Amino acid sequence: HDAVAAGQPHRARPSPAATGPLYVAHFFIRLWRAKGSIYVETLSERFATMAEKKYRKEESGGARKRWKKKSDDGVKDLKKEIEMEDHKISLDELVERYNTNLETGLTEEEAELVLKREGLNLLTPPKQTPELVKFLLQMFGGFSALLWTGSILCFLAYGVEKSQRSDVSDDNLYLGVALAVVVFITGCFSYYQEAKSASIMKSFSKLVPQEASVIREGKRYTLLAEKLVIGDMIEVKFGDRIPADIRVIKSSGFKVDNSSLTGESDPQLRIPVFSHDNPLETKNLAFFSTSAVEGTCTGLVVNTGDNTVMGRIAKLTGSIKEEATPISREIAHFIHLITALAVIIGVTFFIISLSLSHYWLRAVLFLIGILVANVPEGLLATVTVCLTLTAQRMKIKNCLVRKLEAVETLGSTSVICSDKTGTLTQNRMTVAHMWYDMGIKDSNTNEDPNDPTKTRRESSPTWDALARIIGLCNRAVFKEEYSNRRILDRETVGDASEAALLKCFELEVGPSISYREAHSKVCEIPFNSTNKYQVSIHKQPDQPEYVLVMKGAPERILDRCTTALVNGQEVPIDQQFRDAFNGAYIKLGGMGERVLGFCHYILPSSSFPQGYEFSSEEVNFPVEGLCFVGLVSLIDPPRANVPDAVSKCRTAGIKVIMVTGDHPITARAIAKSVGIIGPESLTVEEVAERDGISVKEVPVGVAEAIVVHGQTLLDMSDEEVDEVLCSYKEIVFARTSPTQKLRIVEGCQRAGWVVAVTGDGVNDAPALRKANIGVAMGITGSDVSKQAADMILVDDNFASIVTGVEEGRLIFDNLKKSIVYTLTSNIPEITPFLAFIMVGIPLPLGTLTILCIDLGTDLIPAISFAYEEAERNIMARKPRHPTKDKLVNARLISLAYGQIGMIQALAGFFTYFVIMADNGFLPARLLNIRQEWDDPTINDLSDSYGQQWGYTERKNIESACHTGFFISIVIVQWADLLISKTRINSLFQQGMKNKYLIFGLISETCLAMILAFCPGVSTVLRLQGLSGHWIATPLLFSLLIFVYDELRKWLLRKYPGSWVEKETYY
């Protein structure tokens, strides 16, 4: 109406009936394109016609552009840092904002209204591509579209011939069925491989707690967590999963495990006090899906469902389009190349055959033959099986591959963004150093299971006192079911730091249970955020005095002490001792270690006799004027084999970037210890300190290494992020959030790098999904991270990634060998049809026989390359360039088609002409004889010597020629298999260690003999037995191929960089 009112011509909406043919045509065209470019659309868009789209564009103007902009803006919003005020405002403002009551909570009516407005406390799953569309994409995409076309044309040709005469051959029917079966099985297999990757949102849904303890109208009861609303008051206790984002109102020793969300390995204390502007850093917020590991809490719900921090991560993860893997792009490129070649050659010769006055049906059969000969039907199956076999090998080496294409992607990786906790480190706090008697001592962790006393420290008065505090001022205990394990491998109940101290005691002193029984506890004050210490009082065996032991923050402990134990003697704490204390504290902290202080006090029996009633509430015992004993530092130590793995990455040209939620000092210390930051490299901060300038004044490029704090990254533009990534060789990002990790990955991809990302938490899911290859942790990894990843490290070990890189590089090299081997036989398969059309000779090779080569004799040998060993040290070369180093390049095509393939074609034709000549038809007589040869009414066709041949006899000779040509291809493929084993080494250097390749050689020969000589099979394929000298004919060409390629490789090794390498090294 608006258009008419504006004086514009009214354009009617096209009816589906009028555009029906366009629906079908457009559907198949888009399917073919989609498969080639690894592109997926919704079903409704698939079926939208071109006319419909034009109408929509004119009718709605910029509506679609507006929708796309809105969608892009939504993703950009999700990538922004979380902005909240609920942790900053006062409780009165909070109560007013959510119209609630801190004592009685919401009323049922208010809760119902909020529920209707905000919706259920659930995560919304993203839209999924219908399974039907996925199946059709696999069934009709890429090569499949060509083969379906060939199959339909076969059925069409058979139907037309059958309608014209009754004695028609069944060859076209067999071929049509064979092509359809091949495409259907390949499509089903590809769909199965894709369908194995489950939806990422299914794993997010597991994070949603089932029930919550809520306070409404002053009543406490259990409610389904999905029915919680903003403003609800809830109670959380130890062991619960937090059902929504909450503001902490009351707490008692409440700690949460935020590791899956922020990457922090230690439990985080939560109190009602605002402590940081960043919502993820403040102590008065607890987040949906994190777990309560200690204490209790009463909280006010401030976010539910998709609006929670976890909900934002889930939406961001679901909105990220997975990057096409390098191998998928290579295969798409290869499909486009071969498809274009097949179509161009097929259509060209179809037109030529029509111009040569061939019957249209005969021209169609030519077209089918050329399509089948051009398309390597077994190649995609070969690639899939090779990747599968490599994935199985990687599984043995602790790399579990979820997506087959990830096998090769890891080999293409140029940057690894690695998490710290559990990947580079052991994910268990360990006592690293001790400071007592004015010196730093290493902790002994070399446990000898046969003689535990070997690890025990030599007794001294100060050490005995420190060990007593470590063992007694400790609430951690071992789980009984793990008592038969090594001490360091035993699981414990309690805080991670206390577990480390407990293991240290067991190693350095002895069994903790008997020691604690001998020193029974009579009173205890647990650690709290106000005092920042833990204290307990114990009886002493054979002593009337009680002993008070305390541990906590070093500075707080020292402030409570007036004396120190040095070499067994109590001495006053003077400035000299304080300086030594500060020096040790700074040194241990600078190594990224968490430091604790320890002190004790022998309570005099006169004031505290046996049976004295100690009170932790009134604190009727001294907590000041104590005796300082020493310091203990803890760290999550690096894995033993990580430094070697990082060194291998450097050699292989792979940049390793640490991305962690931990403190920058700890991150830098670990980075230095594993080699991510070299021993001689200075960070920006160290250069600034050396030169006496500020960090901002340090010029870019002066320092080799940089540690970037998450807060700094927050203020950086994308251009500044790119500058950091490209300007520094050694990079550590600390205190990063999930969106910042995603920004880092995107920056690496903008630089053209192939990025691998490791992660174990929910916070890592967006980056894992965005990366070219996401690597999750098998032991500590959350279900969400595993679903988002392409590969899982079973042992959580960074060194396993390096193994995967090596396997990935090897499979890329071996896939090249499989492809060059497979493509080479295309030339002897295509040229018979070209000669058939161009020079009019009887058909030298049947179309069904081509399928027998591609899907039969060539298949096992092609797959056997997956087991081939590397020719050189593949970890000493740089990563391949994703756009320049193609899987199939011009040199590979030139070698396969223009050189080896031509020799193979010569072998086939030589055998063909020998068989024809032995039967009286010299080459000159065969030219332009085709029409007479194929005419069933001619039974007196003369050969070169005047003998006359009937139609049946001629077809028998043709069957012998088909068999000869087929056997010739198999024999020259022997040589092709041997020369494809290496790309530069001589076969004599590489050797024949690959037993699967030998098996492939034997199976290829046996299968060829069965197809050619087995009754029944040979009849269907129109093959027949041959005399010995015909079979021996192509052996000379096989030898020629081997000698030619050995000479080519010798020139490659002798003259590196020469024109031979530039033209033939693929």
Short mmCIF file of C-alpha atoms in Angstrom, two decimals, residues 215-569:
data_model
loop_
_atom_site.label_atom_id
_atom_site.label_comp_id
_atom_site.label_asym_id
_atom_site.label_seq_id
_atom_site.Cartn_x
_atom_site.Cartn_y
_atom_site.Cartn_z
CA ILE A 215 13.70 -17.58 51.41
CA ARG A 216 10.30 -16.17 50.42
CA GLU A 217 7.84 -14.48 52.74
CA GLY A 218 10.19 -15.38 55.58
CA LYS A 219 9.93 -19.11 54.88
CA ARG A 220 12.85 -21.32 53.90
CA TYR A 221 12.18 -24.11 51.42
CA THR A 222 13.70 -25.94 48.47
CA LEU A 223 12.77 -24.69 45.00
CA LEU A 224 13.65 -25.75 41.47
CA ALA A 225 16.66 -23.61 40.53
CA GLU A 226 15.07 -22.71 37.19
CA LYS A 227 12.32 -20.82 39.08
CA LEU A 228 14.68 -18.50 40.93
CA VAL A 229 14.23 -14.82 40.09
CA ILE A 230 16.15 -11.60 40.59
CA GLY A 231 15.60 -10.35 44.13
CA ASP A 232 15.31 -13.82 45.70
CA MET A 233 17.18 -14.48 48.93
CA ILE A 234 18.95 -17.85 48.87
CA GLU A 235 21.15 -19.88 51.19
CA VAL A 236 24.25 -21.74 49.97
CA LYS A 237 26.33 -24.22 51.95
CA PHE A 238 29.47 -26.28 51.46
CA GLY A 239 29.07 -28.67 48.52
CA ASP A 240 26.31 -26.69 46.76
CA ARG A 241 26.52 -25.37 43.24
CA ILE A 242 25.52 -21.72 43.17
CA PRO A 243 22.22 -21.44 41.26
CA ALA A 244 22.51 -17.81 40.06
CA ASP A 245 24.76 -14.74 40.30
CA ILE A 246 24.39 -13.55 43.89
CA ARG A 247 25.48 -10.65 46.06
CA VAL A 248 26.83 -12.01 49.34
CA ILE A 249 24.80 -10.62 52.26
CA LYS A 250 26.08 -12.85 55.09
CA SER A 251 28.87 -15.40 55.11
CA SER A 252 30.75 -17.71 57.44
CA GLY A 253 34.08 -18.97 56.11
CA PHE A 254 32.48 -19.07 52.68
CA LYS A 255 34.84 -20.09 49.83
CA VAL A 256 34.03 -20.82 46.22
CA ASP A 257 35.87 -22.65 43.46
CA ASN A 258 36.10 -20.13 40.61
CA SER A 259 38.67 -22.13 38.63
CA SER A 260 36.28 -23.01 35.82
CA LEU A 261 35.28 -19.37 35.48
CA THR A 262 38.42 -17.32 36.11
CA GLY A 263 41.24 -19.88 36.06
CA GLU A 264 42.24 -19.20 39.68
CA SER A 265 43.35 -22.49 41.19
CA ASP A 266 42.86 -21.59 44.86
CA PRO A 267 39.41 -21.42 46.51
CA GLN A 268 38.29 -17.80 46.74
CA LEU A 269 36.97 -16.29 49.97
CA ARG A 270 33.58 -14.58 49.67
CA ILE A 271 32.52 -11.94 52.21
CA PRO A 272 29.89 -9.15 52.20
CA VAL A 273 32.56 -6.48 51.55
CA PHE A 274 33.02 -4.73 48.18
CA SER A 275 36.73 -5.09 47.31
CA HIS A 276 37.22 -4.45 43.56
CA ASP A 277 35.52 -2.64 40.67
CA ASN A 278 35.88 -5.72 38.47
CA PRO A 279 32.94 -8.05 39.21
CA LEU A 280 35.16 -11.13 38.73
CA GLU A 281 37.68 -9.84 41.29
CA THR A 282 35.38 -8.49 44.02
CA LYS A 283 34.78 -10.61 47.13
CA ASN A 284 31.05 -9.88 47.51
CA LEU A 285 29.81 -11.68 44.38
CA ALA A 286 29.43 -15.40 43.76
CA PHE A 287 28.61 -16.70 40.32
CA PHE A 288 26.18 -19.13 38.77
CA SER A 289 27.50 -22.72 38.40
CA THR A 290 30.59 -22.22 40.59
CA SER A 291 30.86 -24.52 43.63
CA ALA A 292 30.91 -23.72 47.32
CA VAL A 293 33.89 -25.56 48.84
CA GLU A 294 33.73 -24.21 52.40
CA GLY A 295 31.36 -22.46 54.78
CA THR A 296 27.89 -21.02 54.31
CA CYS A 297 26.40 -17.92 52.77
CA THR A 298 23.15 -15.99 52.39
CA GLY A 299 22.92 -14.11 49.12
CA LEU A 300 20.64 -11.95 47.00
CA VAL A 301 20.07 -13.06 43.40
CA VAL A 302 21.17 -10.27 41.03
CA ASN A 303 21.28 -12.15 37.69
CA THR A 304 19.61 -15.27 36.30
CA GLY A 305 19.77 -17.40 33.14
CA ASP A 306 21.41 -15.84 30.10
CA ASN A 307 22.22 -12.65 32.02
CA THR A 308 24.56 -14.41 34.45
CA VAL A 309 28.29 -14.34 33.86
CA MET A 310 28.12 -18.00 32.88
CA GLY A 311 25.12 -17.30 30.64
CA ARG A 312 27.10 -14.64 28.79
CA ILE A 313 29.95 -17.08 28.27
CA ALA A 314 27.50 -19.71 27.00
CA LYS A 315 25.90 -17.25 24.56
CA LEU A 316 29.29 -16.03 23.40
CA THR A 317 30.48 -19.60 22.87
CA GLY A 318 27.33 -20.48 20.94
CA SER A 319 27.54 -17.34 18.79
CA ILE A 320 31.12 -17.94 17.67
CA LYS A 321 31.40 -19.51 14.24
CA GLU A 322 34.01 -22.23 14.22
CA GLU A 323 36.94 -21.47 11.97
CA ALA A 324 37.40 -23.73 8.98
CA THR A 325 40.42 -25.92 9.64
CA PRO A 326 43.42 -25.65 7.31
CA ILE A 327 42.86 -29.20 6.02
CA SER A 328 39.18 -28.51 5.32
CA ARG A 329 40.19 -25.44 3.30
CA GLU A 330 42.79 -27.52 1.48
CA ILE A 331 40.26 -30.24 0.66
CA ALA A 332 37.76 -27.59 -0.48
CA HIS A 333 40.46 -26.08 -2.71
CA PHE A 334 41.28 -29.53 -4.08
CA ILE A 335 37.59 -30.31 -4.72
CA HIS A 336 37.13 -27.04 -6.58
CA LEU A 337 40.24 -27.69 -8.65
CA ILE A 338 39.40 -31.26 -9.65
CA THR A 339 35.70 -30.51 -10.12
CA ALA A 340 36.44 -27.60 -12.41
CA LEU A 341 38.91 -29.74 -14.35
CA ALA A 342 36.41 -32.60 -14.68
CA VAL A 343 33.58 -30.32 -15.79
CA ILE A 344 35.72 -28.41 -18.30
CA ILE A 345 37.19 -31.55 -19.88
CA GLY A 346 33.86 -33.39 -19.80
CA VAL A 347 31.79 -30.58 -21.33
CA THR A 348 34.49 -29.77 -23.89
CA PHE A 349 34.64 -33.30 -25.22
CA PHE A 350 30.87 -33.68 -24.96
CA ILE A 351 30.58 -30.75 -27.38
CA ILE A 352 33.38 -32.14 -29.56
CA SER A 353 31.67 -35.54 -29.75
CA LEU A 354 28.41 -33.90 -30.79
CA SER A 355 30.23 -31.85 -33.40
CA LEU A 356 31.73 -35.08 -34.75
CA SER A 357 28.17 -36.28 -35.44
CA HIS A 358 28.05 -38.72 -32.52
CA TYR A 359 24.64 -39.82 -31.33
CA TRP A 360 23.73 -37.71 -28.24
CA LEU A 361 23.44 -40.79 -26.06
CA ARG A 362 26.94 -41.86 -27.02
CA ALA A 363 28.17 -38.33 -26.21
CA VAL A 364 26.54 -38.60 -22.77
CA LEU A 365 28.37 -41.86 -22.13
CA PHE A 366 31.64 -40.13 -23.09
CA LEU A 367 30.81 -37.42 -20.57
CA ILE A 368 30.14 -39.99 -17.83
CA GLY A 369 33.41 -41.76 -18.54
CA ILE A 370 35.42 -38.53 -18.34
CA LEU A 371 33.68 -37.47 -15.11
CA VAL A 372 34.32 -40.84 -13.47
CA ALA A 373 37.93 -40.89 -14.67
CA ASN A 374 38.60 -37.34 -13.40
CA VAL A 375 37.03 -37.72 -9.97
CA PRO A 376 39.17 -39.74 -7.54
CA GLU A 377 36.22 -41.50 -5.92
CA GLY A 378 38.25 -43.12 -3.19
CA LEU A 379 40.32 -40.09 -2.25
CA LEU A 380 38.01 -38.57 0.37
CA ALA A 381 37.66 -41.98 1.99
CA THR A 382 41.46 -42.30 1.89
CA VAL A 383 41.91 -38.90 3.57
CA THR A 384 39.34 -39.77 6.25
CA VAL A 385 40.89 -43.16 7.00
CA CYS A 386 44.41 -41.67 7.11
CA LEU A 387 43.26 -39.02 9.58
CA THR A 388 41.47 -41.69 11.63
CA LEU A 389 44.57 -43.87 11.81
CA THR A 390 46.66 -40.89 12.89
CA ALA A 391 44.03 -40.02 15.50
CA GLN A 392 44.33 -43.55 16.88
CA ARG A 393 48.10 -43.18 17.12
CA MET A 394 47.66 -39.85 18.89
CA LYS A 395 45.23 -41.44 21.35
CA ILE A 396 48.00 -43.83 22.41
CA LYS A 397 50.13 -40.72 23.00
CA ASN A 398 47.43 -39.14 25.23
CA CYS A 399 45.87 -36.90 22.55
CA LEU A 400 42.19 -37.73 22.08
CA VAL A 401 40.92 -36.28 18.80
CA ARG A 402 37.24 -35.25 18.73
CA LYS A 403 37.28 -33.87 15.17
CA LEU A 404 39.38 -35.66 12.59
CA GLU A 405 40.45 -32.51 10.77
CA ALA A 406 42.09 -31.33 13.99
CA VAL A 407 44.79 -33.98 13.44
CA GLU A 408 46.38 -31.98 10.65
CA THR A 409 45.48 -28.56 12.10
CA LEU A 410 47.78 -29.14 15.04
CA GLY A 411 50.60 -29.75 12.57
CA SER A 412 49.88 -26.38 10.91
CA THR A 413 49.88 -24.53 14.24
CA SER A 414 52.13 -21.48 14.42
CA VAL A 415 50.98 -20.15 17.83
CA ILE A 416 49.94 -22.01 20.99
CA CYS A 417 48.02 -19.99 23.58
CA SER A 418 48.45 -22.14 26.65
CA ASP A 419 46.73 -22.03 29.99
CA LYS A 420 49.06 -22.31 32.99
CA THR A 421 47.33 -24.28 35.72
CA GLY A 422 47.29 -28.00 35.02
CA THR A 423 48.76 -27.69 31.53
CA LEU A 424 52.18 -26.17 32.08
CA THR A 425 52.02 -26.96 35.78
CA GLN A 426 51.04 -30.05 37.77
CA ASN A 427 47.80 -28.53 39.14
CA ARG A 428 48.73 -29.36 42.70
CA MET A 429 50.23 -27.00 45.24
CA THR A 430 53.63 -28.20 46.44
CA VAL A 431 56.00 -26.90 49.07
CA ALA A 432 58.88 -25.40 47.11
CA HIS A 433 61.13 -23.66 49.68
CA MET A 434 61.51 -23.01 53.41
CA TRP A 435 63.25 -20.19 55.25
CA TYR A 436 64.49 -20.85 58.75
CA ASP A 437 67.75 -20.34 60.63
CA MET A 438 68.29 -17.28 58.36
CA GLY A 439 68.56 -19.33 55.16
CA ILE A 440 66.40 -20.59 52.27
CA LYS A 441 66.21 -24.38 51.95
CA ASP A 442 64.75 -26.42 49.10
CA SER A 443 61.87 -28.73 49.82
CA ASN A 444 62.58 -32.42 49.21
CA THR A 445 60.00 -34.08 46.95
CA ASN A 446 62.07 -37.02 45.67
CA GLU A 447 60.02 -39.72 47.30
CA ASP A 448 61.51 -43.19 47.48
CA PRO A 449 58.61 -45.64 47.92
CA ASN A 450 60.99 -48.39 49.06
CA ASP A 451 62.58 -46.30 51.80
CA PRO A 452 60.49 -43.25 52.89
CA THR A 453 63.17 -42.20 55.39
CA LYS A 454 65.49 -41.15 52.54
CA THR A 455 63.43 -38.00 51.90
CA ARG A 456 63.37 -36.90 55.53
CA ARG A 457 65.26 -33.78 56.54
CA GLU A 458 68.02 -33.93 59.08
CA SER A 459 66.70 -33.01 62.50
CA SER A 460 67.47 -29.62 64.05
CA PRO A 461 65.69 -27.66 66.80
CA THR A 462 64.31 -25.00 64.43
CA TRP A 463 63.27 -27.51 61.78
CA ASP A 464 61.59 -29.71 64.39
CA ALA A 465 59.60 -26.72 65.60
CA LEU A 466 58.64 -25.69 62.05
CA ALA A 467 57.66 -29.26 61.15
CA ARG A 468 55.48 -29.44 64.27
CA ILE A 469 53.56 -26.33 63.19
CA ILE A 470 53.23 -27.65 59.60
CA GLY A 471 51.75 -30.92 60.85
CA LEU A 472 49.50 -29.64 63.63
CA CYS A 473 48.22 -26.27 62.37
CA ASN A 474 46.63 -28.09 59.47
CA ARG A 475 43.09 -29.36 58.88
CA ALA A 476 43.83 -31.40 55.73
CA VAL A 477 43.67 -35.21 55.86
CA PHE A 478 44.37 -37.98 53.36
CA LYS A 479 41.50 -39.96 51.86
CA GLU A 480 41.75 -43.51 53.16
CA GLU A 481 41.08 -45.17 49.81
CA TYR A 482 44.27 -43.68 48.36
CA SER A 483 46.60 -44.76 51.16
CA ASN A 484 48.50 -47.23 48.92
CA ARG A 485 49.61 -44.51 46.48
CA ARG A 486 52.75 -42.42 46.53
CA ILE A 487 52.45 -39.55 49.01
CA LEU A 488 52.49 -36.88 46.31
CA ASP A 489 49.76 -38.70 44.35
CA ARG A 490 47.36 -39.17 47.25
CA GLU A 491 44.10 -37.25 47.29
CA THR A 492 43.22 -35.15 50.30
CA VAL A 493 40.25 -33.47 51.94
CA GLY A 494 40.94 -29.82 52.65
CA ASP A 495 42.43 -26.64 51.27
CA ALA A 496 45.03 -27.00 48.48
CA SER A 497 47.71 -25.17 50.49
CA GLU A 498 47.12 -27.29 53.58
CA ALA A 499 47.20 -30.44 51.43
CA ALA A 500 50.65 -29.38 50.16
CA LEU A 501 51.85 -28.82 53.73
CA LEU A 502 50.44 -32.19 54.80
CA LYS A 503 52.33 -34.00 52.01
CA CYS A 504 55.49 -32.10 52.91
CA PHE A 505 55.14 -33.27 56.52
CA GLU A 506 54.62 -36.89 55.47
CA LEU A 507 57.71 -36.76 53.24
CA GLU A 508 60.02 -34.90 55.60
CA VAL A 509 58.84 -36.12 59.02
CA GLY A 510 56.65 -39.20 58.77
CA PRO A 511 53.03 -40.35 59.23
CA SER A 512 50.83 -37.41 60.22
CA ILE A 513 48.03 -39.47 61.82
CA SER A 514 50.14 -40.89 64.64
CA TYR A 515 51.87 -37.51 65.13
CA ARG A 516 48.52 -35.74 65.50
CA GLU A 517 47.23 -38.42 67.84
CA ALA A 518 50.25 -37.84 70.07
CA HIS A 519 49.62 -34.06 69.95
CA SER A 520 45.84 -33.98 70.43
CA LYS A 521 44.08 -30.70 69.57
CA VAL A 522 42.22 -28.91 72.39
CA CYS A 523 41.26 -25.62 70.69
CA GLU A 524 41.32 -24.04 67.22
CA ILE A 525 40.53 -20.77 65.48
CA PRO A 526 40.14 -21.40 61.70
CA PHE A 527 41.57 -18.99 59.19
CA ASN A 528 39.43 -15.93 58.46
CA SER A 529 39.87 -12.89 56.26
CA THR A 530 39.91 -10.47 59.21
CA ASN A 531 42.73 -12.01 61.25
CA LYS A 532 44.47 -13.71 58.31
CA TYR A 533 45.85 -16.46 60.53
CA GLN A 534 44.95 -19.93 61.77
CA VAL A 535 45.81 -21.02 65.30
CA SER A 536 45.44 -24.23 67.28
CA ILE A 537 46.49 -25.46 70.73
CA HIS A 538 47.78 -28.99 71.33
CA LYS A 539 48.93 -31.24 74.13
CA GLN A 540 52.56 -32.36 74.14
CA PRO A 541 53.52 -35.96 74.86
CA ASP A 542 55.42 -36.28 78.14
CA GLN A 543 55.23 -32.50 78.67
CA PRO A 544 52.89 -30.62 81.03
CA GLU A 545 52.77 -27.48 78.81
CA TYR A 546 50.41 -26.94 75.94
CA VAL A 547 51.86 -25.68 72.65
CA LEU A 548 50.19 -22.99 70.52
CA VAL A 549 50.91 -23.16 66.79
CA MET A 550 49.95 -20.50 64.23
CA LYS A 551 50.29 -19.92 60.52
CA GLY A 552 49.09 -17.18 58.15
CA ALA A 553 50.13 -14.18 56.08
CA PRO A 554 53.87 -13.67 56.79
CA GLU A 555 53.64 -9.99 57.68
CA ARG A 556 50.71 -10.62 60.05
CA ILE A 557 52.52 -13.50 61.74
CA LEU A 558 55.71 -11.46 62.21
CA ASP A 559 53.72 -8.58 63.74
CA ARG A 560 52.42 -10.99 66.40
CA CYS A 561 55.91 -12.15 67.34
CA THR A 562 58.51 -10.58 69.62
CA THR A 563 61.12 -13.31 69.37
CA ALA A 564 62.41 -15.66 66.67
CA LEU A 565 63.83 -19.16 66.81
CA VAL A 566 67.32 -19.15 65.24
CA ASN A 567 69.55 -22.23 65.48
CA GLY A 568 67.42 -23.53 68.34
CA GLN A 569 67.69 -20.33 70.38
#
